[in-house]
Amino acid sequence: MATVPLHPPEPEPDFVELQAQPAPEPVSRARQQDEPHPHRLEQYPPGASDPGRRRLGWLRNLALVVLLPTALVAIFQYCVIANQYESETHFVVRTSGQSGSAGSGLGQLLGLETNPTAADNQTVVDYLLSHDAVANLQRSVGLASIFLRPEADIFSRLERDAPPETLLRYYREMVNVDVGRETGITRISVRAFRPADAERVAQELLKIGEQRVNEFNKRLLENRLTGARESLMTAERGVGETQTALTGFRQSGRDIDPERTSTARITMVTQMQAELAQARARLSSMASALRRDSPQYVTMAARVRGLEQQVAAAEGSLTGSHRATAAGLGQFETLRLRQAFAAKRFEAATAALDAAREQAVRQQLFLVRVVEPNLPGKALYPKRLKLVATVFFALLLTYAIGWLILAGIKEHAA
């Protein structure tokens, strides 16, 4: 008995019917990108969505670009870099002759004016940052050994057996000296790896600054007084020369005071002339009453002739020969004038020396300590938190800018 099939076989479609069926609709590229590929789905855990995968990638990139470098910087700053302590001191350079503001309490308190001279302050600042100051600190406190303490890390400390140029450059990194424009107060800040070292270096800087100011004052005083002293020495030599000449004149002429001698001789001649005049008057009166051969007349006539001879001799001693009193008196007066001129010159030179000394004193510099160096109790450097925060935000900003640039490139490529 033949079996009958339950389902009759379907007729096979002919070629015409297959050609009549419409072609399948093409899938767009964007749709293909949106639809997950079966092989791609196998790379992620079941139930993970496409936004979740993008979020994981963003966090991974953020950790690699921002968080990891920031963590490395933080570890380096907090675990490797050594603490640095800062000691600070303030001083001001003044001159006793400066004109300051009337209402300044500091100037009234210190007895000095408060308008500083910028050149004076800058001179001291330049010296404190010079190789001379470094050499003085090296001799007094062992500056290189302070910057090579065991507490210092390998990145911050001074290199061993550093040449003077390297020591100077490192010193200028650890020591800061600046002048306030309005107040004129100079601020010194010293960093070291030990609190006591920072305070010690600051104290020594003040000391060598005061020594330098004293050297400036000494040099200024010498420059001011050199010319005045030379003028005074010249005046002293002039006084000595005139005094020697006057003494020689007196010894050669055997006359202590020719002026008085001349006055006495003139007085004597005047008296003799008066006496001669009286004798002539009497002789004239006797001539009218007596004969010329009378004894009284002869005696008076002889007296008149004697007085005339005395007067002529006295007048000749005054104005006659080279050794006369008039010539000696002229030479003596010349020497007296030279002596007076030398004395005036000596007085002027002495006054000039005193004035130069007073001016030098008025222009002397004074280093006045405003704030003494402190012993630091807390390390102020390095600024770890500030540095780590700066690195973090800088990397975060860089990452954000890079992400925006890449997103724009992908959008244009699509």
mmCIF file of C-alpha atoms in Angstrom:
data_model
loop_
_atom_site.group_PDB
_atom_site.id
_atom_site.type_symbol
_atom_site.label_atom_id
_atom_site.label_comp_id
_atom_site.label_asym_id
_atom_site.label_seq_id
_atom_site.Cartn_x
_atom_site.Cartn_y
_atom_site.Cartn_z
ATOM 1 C CA MET A 1 0.000 0.000 0.000
ATOM 2 C CA ALA A 2 1.447 3.320 -1.056
ATOM 3 C CA THR A 3 1.897 6.120 1.469
ATOM 4 C CA VAL A 4 0.470 9.517 0.767
ATOM 5 C CA PRO A 5 2.587 12.526 1.829
ATOM 6 C CA LEU A 6 1.017 14.802 4.466
ATOM 7 C CA HIS A 7 2.181 18.008 2.806
ATOM 8 C CA PRO A 8 2.311 18.136 -0.921
ATOM 9 C CA PRO A 9 5.557 19.510 -2.317
ATOM 10 C CA GLU A 10 5.531 23.176 -3.102
ATOM 11 C CA PRO A 11 6.037 24.044 -6.690
ATOM 12 C CA GLU A 12 9.459 25.490 -7.449
ATOM 13 C CA PRO A 13 9.342 29.124 -8.577
ATOM 14 C CA ASP A 14 10.296 29.597 -12.081
ATOM 15 C CA PHE A 15 12.897 31.999 -13.316
ATOM 16 C CA VAL A 16 10.310 34.594 -14.262
ATOM 17 C CA GLU A 17 8.890 34.802 -10.772
ATOM 18 C CA LEU A 18 12.347 35.259 -9.267
ATOM 19 C CA GLN A 19 13.068 38.122 -11.611
ATOM 20 C CA ALA A 20 9.792 39.803 -10.717
ATOM 21 C CA GLN A 21 10.560 39.998 -7.013
ATOM 22 C CA PRO A 22 11.959 43.417 -5.875
ATOM 23 C CA ALA A 23 15.639 43.780 -4.880
ATOM 24 C CA PRO A 24 16.477 44.141 -1.171
ATOM 25 C CA GLU A 25 16.688 47.713 0.138
ATOM 26 C CA PRO A 26 20.352 48.964 0.489
ATOM 27 C CA VAL A 27 21.495 49.756 4.017
ATOM 28 C CA SER A 28 23.045 53.204 4.561
ATOM 29 C CA ARG A 29 26.609 53.615 5.857
ATOM 30 C CA ALA A 30 25.462 55.525 8.893
ATOM 31 C CA ARG A 31 23.035 52.704 9.727
ATOM 32 C CA GLN A 32 25.794 50.162 9.341
ATOM 33 C CA GLN A 33 27.946 52.181 11.769
ATOM 34 C CA ASP A 34 25.105 52.438 14.273
ATOM 35 C CA GLU A 35 24.309 48.728 14.181
ATOM 36 C CA PRO A 36 26.766 46.757 16.294
ATOM 37 C CA HIS A 37 28.792 44.181 14.525
ATOM 38 C CA PRO A 38 28.447 40.717 16.023
ATOM 39 C CA HIS A 39 32.228 40.422 16.384
ATOM 40 C CA ARG A 40 32.403 43.793 18.127
ATOM 41 C CA LEU A 41 29.724 42.821 20.595
ATOM 42 C CA GLU A 42 31.858 39.916 21.674
ATOM 43 C CA GLN A 43 34.632 42.362 22.899
ATOM 44 C CA TYR A 44 32.461 43.968 25.593
ATOM 45 C CA PRO A 45 30.611 42.304 28.436
ATOM 46 C CA PRO A 46 26.972 41.409 27.904
ATOM 47 C CA GLY A 47 24.654 44.330 28.524
ATOM 48 C CA ALA A 48 27.291 47.033 27.898
ATOM 49 C CA SER A 49 25.969 49.839 25.755
ATOM 50 C CA ASP A 50 27.879 52.005 23.274
ATOM 51 C CA PRO A 51 27.762 55.198 25.504
ATOM 52 C CA GLY A 52 29.187 53.141 28.333
ATOM 53 C CA ARG A 53 32.121 52.069 26.189
ATOM 54 C CA ARG A 54 32.822 55.664 25.229
ATOM 55 C CA ARG A 55 32.714 56.688 28.886
ATOM 56 C CA LEU A 56 35.222 54.018 29.802
ATOM 57 C CA GLY A 57 37.551 55.161 27.043
ATOM 58 C CA TRP A 58 37.269 58.784 28.148
ATOM 59 C CA LEU A 59 38.094 57.899 31.742
ATOM 60 C CA ARG A 60 41.040 55.793 30.635
ATOM 61 C CA ASN A 61 42.475 58.623 28.555
ATOM 62 C CA LEU A 62 41.877 61.115 31.366
ATOM 63 C CA ALA A 63 43.747 58.902 33.792
ATOM 64 C CA LEU A 64 46.679 58.467 31.427
ATOM 65 C CA VAL A 65 46.980 62.102 30.355
ATOM 66 C CA VAL A 66 45.975 63.989 33.527
ATOM 67 C CA LEU A 67 45.753 61.897 36.676
ATOM 68 C CA LEU A 68 48.862 59.758 36.281
ATOM 69 C CA PRO A 69 51.294 62.646 35.538
ATOM 70 C CA THR A 70 49.760 64.659 38.368
ATOM 71 C CA ALA A 71 50.227 61.746 40.744
ATOM 72 C CA LEU A 72 53.850 61.349 39.660
ATOM 73 C CA VAL A 73 54.491 65.054 40.226
ATOM 74 C CA ALA A 74 52.865 64.847 43.663
ATOM 75 C CA ILE A 75 54.960 61.825 44.629
ATOM 76 C CA PHE A 76 58.099 63.582 43.411
ATOM 77 C CA GLN A 77 57.309 66.760 45.349
ATOM 78 C CA TYR A 78 56.207 65.156 48.614
ATOM 79 C CA CYS A 79 58.623 62.215 48.705
ATOM 80 C CA VAL A 80 61.782 63.373 46.905
ATOM 81 C CA ILE A 81 62.191 67.162 47.039
ATOM 82 C CA ALA A 82 63.567 68.396 50.380
ATOM 83 C CA ASN A 83 62.087 71.155 52.513
ATOM 84 C CA GLN A 84 63.558 74.631 52.229
ATOM 85 C CA TYR A 85 63.298 77.182 55.053
ATOM 86 C CA GLU A 86 63.277 80.922 54.448
ATOM 87 C CA SER A 87 64.590 83.648 56.747
ATOM 88 C CA GLU A 88 63.723 87.252 55.990
ATOM 89 C CA THR A 89 65.191 90.577 57.094
ATOM 90 C CA HIS A 90 64.633 94.223 56.164
ATOM 91 C CA PHE A 91 66.983 97.195 56.254
ATOM 92 C CA VAL A 92 67.160 100.690 54.854
ATOM 93 C CA VAL A 93 70.127 102.811 53.764
ATOM 94 C CA ARG A 94 70.027 106.441 54.855
ATOM 95 C CA THR A 95 72.257 109.506 54.900
ATOM 96 C CA SER A 96 72.113 112.004 57.741
ATOM 97 C CA GLY A 97 71.837 114.860 55.239
ATOM 98 C CA GLN A 98 68.867 113.581 53.244
ATOM 99 C CA SER A 99 65.683 115.596 53.051
ATOM 100 C CA GLY A 100 62.745 113.466 54.045
ATOM 101 C CA SER A 101 59.049 113.903 54.538
ATOM 102 C CA ALA A 102 58.065 115.722 57.679
ATOM 103 C CA GLY A 103 55.328 113.304 58.619
ATOM 104 C CA SER A 104 57.361 110.118 58.564
ATOM 105 C CA GLY A 105 57.404 108.366 61.895
ATOM 106 C CA LEU A 106 60.355 106.157 60.956
ATOM 107 C CA GLY A 107 62.600 109.128 60.220
ATOM 108 C CA GLN A 108 61.607 110.851 63.448
ATOM 109 C CA LEU A 109 62.131 107.663 65.435
ATOM 110 C CA LEU A 110 65.569 106.955 63.968
ATOM 111 C CA GLY A 111 66.649 110.582 63.798
ATOM 112 C CA LEU A 112 67.135 110.292 60.046
ATOM 113 C CA GLU A 113 65.190 111.400 57.017
ATOM 114 C CA THR A 114 63.011 108.894 55.174
ATOM 115 C CA ASN A 115 63.507 109.796 51.523
ATOM 116 C CA PRO A 116 66.048 107.219 50.405
ATOM 117 C CA THR A 117 68.552 107.655 47.650
ATOM 118 C CA ALA A 118 67.997 104.944 45.062
ATOM 119 C CA ALA A 119 71.675 104.869 44.128
ATOM 120 C CA ASP A 120 72.727 104.218 47.729
ATOM 121 C CA ASN A 121 70.277 101.330 48.127
ATOM 122 C CA GLN A 122 71.126 99.853 44.750
ATOM 123 C CA THR A 123 74.836 99.994 45.540
ATOM 124 C CA VAL A 124 74.355 97.854 48.633
ATOM 125 C CA VAL A 125 72.005 95.485 46.775
ATOM 126 C CA ASP A 126 74.525 94.984 43.969
ATOM 127 C CA TYR A 127 77.229 94.217 46.497
ATOM 128 C CA LEU A 128 75.100 91.663 48.366
ATOM 129 C CA LEU A 129 74.506 89.781 45.096
ATOM 130 C CA SER A 130 78.121 89.976 43.912
ATOM 131 C CA HIS A 131 80.968 87.486 44.013
ATOM 132 C CA ASP A 132 82.602 89.578 46.757
ATOM 133 C CA ALA A 133 79.671 88.861 49.060
ATOM 134 C CA VAL A 134 79.800 85.162 48.161
ATOM 135 C CA ALA A 135 83.520 85.075 48.967
ATOM 136 C CA ASN A 136 82.916 86.771 52.329
ATOM 137 C CA LEU A 137 80.123 84.327 53.168
ATOM 138 C CA GLN A 138 82.305 81.404 52.164
ATOM 139 C CA ARG A 139 85.029 82.563 54.572
ATOM 140 C CA SER A 140 82.683 83.384 57.455
ATOM 141 C CA VAL A 141 79.923 80.735 57.406
ATOM 142 C CA GLY A 142 81.030 78.160 54.814
ATOM 143 C CA LEU A 143 78.364 78.953 52.244
ATOM 144 C CA ALA A 144 79.028 75.924 50.030
ATOM 145 C CA SER A 145 78.665 73.492 52.938
ATOM 146 C CA ILE A 146 75.315 75.069 53.865
ATOM 147 C CA PHE A 147 73.999 74.313 50.388
ATOM 148 C CA LEU A 148 75.351 70.735 50.609
ATOM 149 C CA ARG A 149 73.531 69.605 53.754
ATOM 150 C CA PRO A 150 72.507 65.920 54.003
ATOM 151 C CA GLU A 151 68.874 67.017 54.177
ATOM 152 C CA ALA A 152 69.079 68.422 50.645
ATOM 153 C CA ASP A 153 67.877 66.276 47.767
ATOM 154 C CA ILE A 154 69.966 65.561 44.706
ATOM 155 C CA PHE A 155 67.899 67.882 42.527
ATOM 156 C CA SER A 156 67.992 70.935 44.838
ATOM 157 C CA ARG A 157 71.422 70.926 46.442
ATOM 158 C CA LEU A 158 74.607 72.482 45.137
ATOM 159 C CA GLU A 159 76.918 70.252 43.174
ATOM 160 C CA ARG A 160 80.064 69.182 44.969
ATOM 161 C CA ASP A 161 83.317 71.000 44.224
ATOM 162 C CA ALA A 162 81.339 73.660 42.399
ATOM 163 C CA PRO A 163 83.410 76.432 40.766
ATOM 164 C CA PRO A 164 82.888 80.025 41.935
ATOM 165 C CA GLU A 165 80.655 80.828 38.961
ATOM 166 C CA THR A 166 78.318 77.932 39.750
ATOM 167 C CA LEU A 167 78.261 78.856 43.434
ATOM 168 C CA LEU A 168 77.382 82.448 42.553
ATOM 169 C CA ARG A 169 74.552 81.347 40.260
ATOM 170 C CA TYR A 170 73.167 78.960 42.893
ATOM 171 C CA TYR A 171 73.529 81.655 45.573
ATOM 172 C CA ARG A 172 71.439 84.061 43.517
ATOM 173 C CA GLU A 173 68.745 81.396 43.246
ATOM 174 C CA MET A 174 68.623 80.899 47.021
ATOM 175 C CA VAL A 175 69.032 84.557 48.063
ATOM 176 C CA ASN A 176 66.689 87.294 46.921
ATOM 177 C CA VAL A 177 67.397 91.000 47.493
ATOM 178 C CA ASP A 178 64.992 93.674 46.269
ATOM 179 C CA VAL A 179 64.268 97.322 47.080
ATOM 180 C CA GLY A 180 60.817 98.800 47.570
ATOM 181 C CA ARG A 181 60.246 101.681 45.181
ATOM 182 C CA GLU A 182 57.994 103.696 47.476
ATOM 183 C CA THR A 183 59.504 102.966 50.893
ATOM 184 C CA GLY A 184 63.134 102.384 49.910
ATOM 185 C CA ILE A 185 63.284 99.422 52.308
ATOM 186 C CA THR A 186 65.505 96.579 51.135
ATOM 187 C CA ARG A 187 64.186 93.045 51.694
ATOM 188 C CA ILE A 188 66.516 90.058 51.968
ATOM 189 C CA SER A 189 65.132 86.524 51.865
ATOM 190 C CA VAL A 190 67.454 83.535 52.315
ATOM 191 C CA ARG A 191 66.489 79.907 51.685
ATOM 192 C CA ALA A 192 68.356 76.948 53.154
ATOM 193 C CA PHE A 193 67.739 73.330 54.064
ATOM 194 C CA ARG A 194 67.995 74.049 57.802
ATOM 195 C CA PRO A 195 66.233 76.880 59.679
ATOM 196 C CA ALA A 196 69.403 77.886 61.544
ATOM 197 C CA ASP A 197 71.380 78.075 58.300
ATOM 198 C CA ALA A 198 68.876 80.461 56.728
ATOM 199 C CA GLU A 199 68.951 82.752 59.769
ATOM 200 C CA ARG A 200 72.752 82.637 59.970
ATOM 201 C CA VAL A 201 73.235 83.600 56.327
ATOM 202 C CA ALA A 202 70.731 86.464 56.677
ATOM 203 C CA GLN A 203 72.562 87.770 59.752
ATOM 204 C CA GLU A 204 75.895 87.579 57.951
ATOM 205 C CA LEU A 205 74.474 89.434 54.940
ATOM 206 C CA LEU A 206 73.435 92.290 57.207
ATOM 207 C CA LYS A 207 76.887 92.324 58.787
ATOM 208 C CA ILE A 208 78.803 92.452 55.509
ATOM 209 C CA GLY A 209 76.350 95.061 54.230
ATOM 210 C CA GLU A 210 77.171 97.268 57.216
ATOM 211 C CA GLN A 211 80.882 96.711 56.651
ATOM 212 C CA ARG A 212 80.511 97.733 53.022
ATOM 213 C CA VAL A 213 78.645 100.884 54.009
ATOM 214 C CA ASN A 214 81.417 101.757 56.474
ATOM 215 C CA GLU A 215 83.975 101.302 53.699
ATOM 216 C CA PHE A 216 81.957 103.663 51.503
ATOM 217 C CA ASN A 217 81.931 106.232 54.317
ATOM 218 C CA LYS A 218 85.680 105.931 54.853
ATOM 219 C CA ARG A 219 86.377 106.350 51.163
ATOM 220 C CA LEU A 220 84.017 109.313 50.940
ATOM 221 C CA LEU A 221 85.677 110.978 53.934
ATOM 222 C CA GLU A 222 89.133 110.471 52.454
ATOM 223 C CA ASN A 223 88.085 111.885 49.090
ATOM 224 C CA ARG A 224 86.488 114.904 50.716
ATOM 225 C CA LEU A 225 89.382 115.661 53.053
ATOM 226 C CA THR A 226 92.315 114.990 50.728
ATOM 227 C CA GLY A 227 92.117 118.301 48.866
ATOM 228 C CA ALA A 228 91.348 120.293 52.007
ATOM 229 C CA ARG A 229 94.292 118.758 53.835
ATOM 230 C CA GLU A 230 96.657 119.534 50.970
ATOM 231 C CA SER A 231 95.507 123.174 50.985
ATOM 232 C CA LEU A 232 96.025 123.353 54.736
ATOM 233 C CA MET A 233 99.530 121.917 54.467
ATOM 234 C CA THR A 234 100.401 124.478 51.772
ATOM 235 C CA ALA A 235 99.100 127.286 53.974
ATOM 236 C CA GLU A 236 101.120 125.986 56.911
ATOM 237 C CA ARG A 237 104.277 126.001 54.798
ATOM 238 C CA GLY A 238 103.543 129.588 53.733
ATOM 239 C CA VAL A 239 103.138 130.709 57.343
ATOM 240 C CA GLY A 240 106.386 129.015 58.295
ATOM 241 C CA GLU A 241 108.301 130.567 55.404
ATOM 242 C CA THR A 242 107.112 134.101 56.165
ATOM 243 C CA GLN A 243 107.876 133.671 59.843
ATOM 244 C CA THR A 244 111.379 132.460 59.014
ATOM 245 C CA ALA A 245 111.971 135.422 56.695
ATOM 246 C CA LEU A 246 110.735 137.867 59.322
ATOM 247 C CA THR A 247 112.957 136.340 61.972
ATOM 248 C CA GLY A 248 115.968 136.515 59.650
ATOM 249 C CA PHE A 249 115.270 140.162 58.916
ATOM 250 C CA ARG A 250 115.171 141.003 62.590
ATOM 251 C CA GLN A 251 118.351 139.106 63.307
ATOM 252 C CA SER A 252 120.255 140.688 60.413
ATOM 253 C CA GLY A 253 119.162 144.212 61.212
ATOM 254 C CA ARG A 254 119.394 143.755 64.965
ATOM 255 C CA ASP A 255 116.061 145.437 65.231
ATOM 256 C CA ILE A 256 113.209 143.540 66.783
ATOM 257 C CA ASP A 257 110.538 145.969 65.570
ATOM 258 C CA PRO A 258 111.674 148.374 62.839
ATOM 259 C CA GLU A 259 108.260 149.996 62.780
ATOM 260 C CA ARG A 260 108.515 151.135 66.368
ATOM 261 C CA THR A 261 112.119 152.178 65.806
ATOM 262 C CA SER A 262 111.120 154.280 62.826
ATOM 263 C CA THR A 263 108.280 155.857 64.770
ATOM 264 C CA ALA A 264 110.630 156.705 67.610
ATOM 265 C CA ARG A 265 113.158 158.245 65.218
ATOM 266 C CA ILE A 266 110.516 160.277 63.452
ATOM 267 C CA THR A 267 109.305 161.528 66.814
ATOM 268 C CA MET A 268 112.854 162.413 67.783
ATOM 269 C CA VAL A 269 113.447 164.280 64.497
ATOM 270 C CA THR A 270 110.198 166.154 64.964
ATOM 271 C CA GLN A 271 111.223 167.176 68.455
ATOM 272 C CA MET A 272 114.659 168.242 67.199
ATOM 273 C CA GLN A 273 113.071 170.288 64.410
ATOM 274 C CA ALA A 274 110.805 171.981 66.936
ATOM 275 C CA GLU A 275 113.772 172.721 69.173
ATOM 276 C CA LEU A 276 115.706 174.050 66.154
ATOM 277 C CA ALA A 277 112.835 176.333 65.283
ATOM 278 C CA GLN A 278 112.765 177.719 68.800
ATOM 279 C CA ALA A 279 116.537 178.248 68.785
ATOM 280 C CA ARG A 280 116.357 180.091 65.468
ATOM 281 C CA ALA A 281 113.600 182.280 66.795
ATOM 282 C CA ARG A 282 115.633 183.210 69.835
ATOM 283 C CA LEU A 283 118.706 183.814 67.692
ATOM 284 C CA SER A 284 116.698 186.150 65.483
ATOM 285 C CA SER A 285 115.433 188.094 68.471
ATOM 286 C CA MET A 286 118.904 188.316 69.941
ATOM 287 C CA ALA A 287 120.304 189.645 66.645
ATOM 288 C CA SER A 288 118.175 192.756 66.970
ATOM 289 C CA ALA A 289 119.273 193.434 70.550
ATOM 290 C CA LEU A 290 122.854 192.191 70.768
ATOM 291 C CA ARG A 291 125.932 192.457 68.757
ATOM 292 C CA ARG A 292 126.969 189.421 66.762
ATOM 293 C CA ASP A 293 130.216 189.066 68.670
ATOM 294 C CA SER A 294 128.515 189.091 72.025
ATOM 295 C CA PRO A 295 128.904 185.881 74.030
ATOM 296 C CA GLN A 296 125.112 185.244 74.222
ATOM 297 C CA TYR A 297 124.642 185.582 70.484
ATOM 298 C CA VAL A 298 127.686 183.433 69.691
ATOM 299 C CA THR A 299 126.444 180.719 72.049
ATOM 300 C CA MET A 300 122.929 180.728 70.557
ATOM 301 C CA ALA A 301 124.316 180.684 67.041
ATOM 302 C CA ALA A 302 126.448 177.671 67.913
ATOM 303 C CA ARG A 303 123.397 175.933 69.391
ATOM 304 C CA VAL A 304 121.421 176.583 66.215
ATOM 305 C CA ARG A 305 124.192 175.124 64.072
ATOM 306 C CA GLY A 306 124.415 172.085 66.326
ATOM 307 C CA LEU A 307 120.676 171.491 66.123
ATOM 308 C CA GLU A 308 120.766 171.848 62.356
ATOM 309 C CA GLN A 309 123.483 169.203 62.117
ATOM 310 C CA GLN A 310 121.531 166.827 64.377
ATOM 311 C CA VAL A 311 118.340 167.291 62.387
ATOM 312 C CA ALA A 312 120.184 166.708 59.106
ATOM 313 C CA ALA A 313 121.820 163.558 60.462
ATOM 314 C CA ALA A 314 118.506 162.235 61.777
ATOM 315 C CA GLU A 315 116.712 162.908 58.494
ATOM 316 C CA GLY A 316 119.538 161.231 56.582
ATOM 317 C CA SER A 317 119.261 158.121 58.738
ATOM 318 C CA LEU A 318 115.569 157.921 57.822
ATOM 319 C CA THR A 319 115.713 158.411 54.041
ATOM 320 C CA GLY A 320 119.337 158.528 52.982
ATOM 321 C CA SER A 321 121.213 155.269 52.426
ATOM 322 C CA HIS A 322 120.171 151.672 51.748
ATOM 323 C CA ARG A 323 120.526 150.894 55.393
ATOM 324 C CA ALA A 324 118.348 153.748 56.398
ATOM 325 C CA THR A 325 115.281 153.205 58.461
ATOM 326 C CA ALA A 326 112.910 153.912 55.542
ATOM 327 C CA ALA A 327 114.329 151.053 53.449
ATOM 328 C CA GLY A 328 114.305 148.660 56.381
ATOM 329 C CA LEU A 329 110.778 149.669 57.249
ATOM 330 C CA GLY A 330 109.580 148.977 53.676
ATOM 331 C CA GLN A 331 111.084 145.502 53.691
ATOM 332 C CA PHE A 332 109.662 144.843 57.120
ATOM 333 C CA GLU A 333 106.187 145.925 56.031
ATOM 334 C CA THR A 334 106.410 143.608 53.006
ATOM 335 C CA LEU A 335 107.245 140.704 55.263
ATOM 336 C CA ARG A 336 104.418 141.646 57.595
ATOM 337 C CA LEU A 337 101.973 141.697 54.677
ATOM 338 C CA ARG A 338 103.159 138.283 53.533
ATOM 339 C CA GLN A 339 102.767 137.007 57.060
ATOM 340 C CA ALA A 340 99.235 138.374 57.303
ATOM 341 C CA PHE A 341 98.312 136.881 53.912
ATOM 342 C CA ALA A 342 99.728 133.507 54.935
ATOM 343 C CA ALA A 343 97.772 133.660 58.184
ATOM 344 C CA LYS A 344 94.536 134.446 56.299
ATOM 345 C CA ARG A 345 95.212 131.613 53.901
ATOM 346 C CA PHE A 346 95.825 129.270 56.804
ATOM 347 C CA GLU A 347 92.553 130.301 58.416
ATOM 348 C CA ALA A 348 90.692 129.754 55.135
ATOM 349 C CA ALA A 349 92.273 126.323 54.667
ATOM 350 C CA THR A 350 91.346 125.355 58.214
ATOM 351 C CA ALA A 351 87.757 126.473 57.656
ATOM 352 C CA ALA A 352 87.638 124.563 54.355
ATOM 353 C CA LEU A 353 88.864 121.409 56.082
ATOM 354 C CA ASP A 354 86.212 121.728 58.769
ATOM 355 C CA ALA A 355 83.530 122.329 56.132
ATOM 356 C CA ALA A 356 84.671 119.313 54.116
ATOM 357 C CA ARG A 357 84.607 117.154 57.225
ATOM 358 C CA GLU A 358 81.097 118.334 58.110
ATOM 359 C CA GLN A 359 79.889 117.728 54.560
ATOM 360 C CA ALA A 360 81.383 114.244 54.563
ATOM 361 C CA VAL A 361 79.655 113.508 57.849
ATOM 362 C CA ARG A 362 76.335 114.727 56.421
ATOM 363 C CA GLN A 363 76.779 112.473 53.388
ATOM 364 C CA GLN A 364 77.741 109.387 55.343
ATOM 365 C CA LEU A 365 75.580 106.310 54.797
ATOM 366 C CA PHE A 366 73.856 104.412 57.563
ATOM 367 C CA LEU A 367 72.438 100.895 57.297
ATOM 368 C CA VAL A 368 69.454 100.825 59.631
ATOM 369 C CA ARG A 369 67.973 97.445 60.496
ATOM 370 C CA VAL A 370 64.202 97.511 60.242
ATOM 371 C CA VAL A 371 63.439 93.788 60.722
ATOM 372 C CA GLU A 372 65.923 91.354 62.228
ATOM 373 C CA PRO A 373 66.386 87.914 60.596
ATOM 374 C CA ASN A 374 63.901 85.354 61.903
ATOM 375 C CA LEU A 375 64.374 81.682 62.713
ATOM 376 C CA PRO A 376 61.874 79.905 60.445
ATOM 377 C CA GLY A 377 59.666 77.283 62.058
ATOM 378 C CA LYS A 378 57.988 75.937 58.927
ATOM 379 C CA ALA A 379 59.235 75.093 55.467
ATOM 380 C CA LEU A 380 57.792 77.496 52.911
ATOM 381 C CA TYR A 381 59.425 75.899 49.884
ATOM 382 C CA PRO A 382 58.775 74.146 47.652
ATOM 383 C CA LYS A 383 55.147 75.191 47.097
ATOM 384 C CA ARG A 384 54.001 71.597 46.693
ATOM 385 C CA LEU A 385 50.238 72.022 46.699
ATOM 386 C CA LYS A 386 50.403 75.000 44.382
ATOM 387 C CA LEU A 387 52.711 73.183 41.985
ATOM 388 C CA VAL A 388 50.604 70.000 41.928
ATOM 389 C CA ALA A 389 47.409 71.987 41.403
ATOM 390 C CA THR A 390 49.043 73.946 38.589
ATOM 391 C CA VAL A 391 50.159 70.750 36.860
ATOM 392 C CA PHE A 392 46.715 69.182 37.270
ATOM 393 C CA PHE A 393 44.763 72.093 35.818
ATOM 394 C CA ALA A 394 47.293 72.599 33.021
ATOM 395 C CA LEU A 395 47.045 68.951 31.972
ATOM 396 C CA LEU A 396 43.277 69.021 32.307
ATOM 397 C CA LEU A 397 43.056 72.066 30.079
ATOM 398 C CA THR A 398 45.416 70.470 27.566
ATOM 399 C CA TYR A 399 43.355 67.278 27.568
ATOM 400 C CA ALA A 400 40.109 69.197 27.047
ATOM 401 C CA ILE A 401 41.548 71.151 24.140
ATOM 402 C CA GLY A 402 42.915 67.972 22.558
ATOM 403 C CA TRP A 403 39.580 66.167 22.970
ATOM 404 C CA LEU A 404 37.740 69.027 21.279
ATOM 405 C CA ILE A 405 40.202 69.013 18.401
ATOM 406 C CA LEU A 406 39.888 65.240 17.885
ATOM 407 C CA ALA A 407 36.088 65.385 18.093
ATOM 408 C CA GLY A 408 36.037 68.059 15.432
ATOM 409 C CA ILE A 409 38.316 66.009 13.185
ATOM 410 C CA LYS A 410 36.081 62.911 13.519
ATOM 411 C CA GLU A 411 32.956 64.922 12.807
ATOM 412 C CA HIS A 412 34.439 66.371 9.628
ATOM 413 C CA ALA A 413 35.678 62.927 8.555
ATOM 414 C CA ALA A 414 32.168 61.441 8.972
#
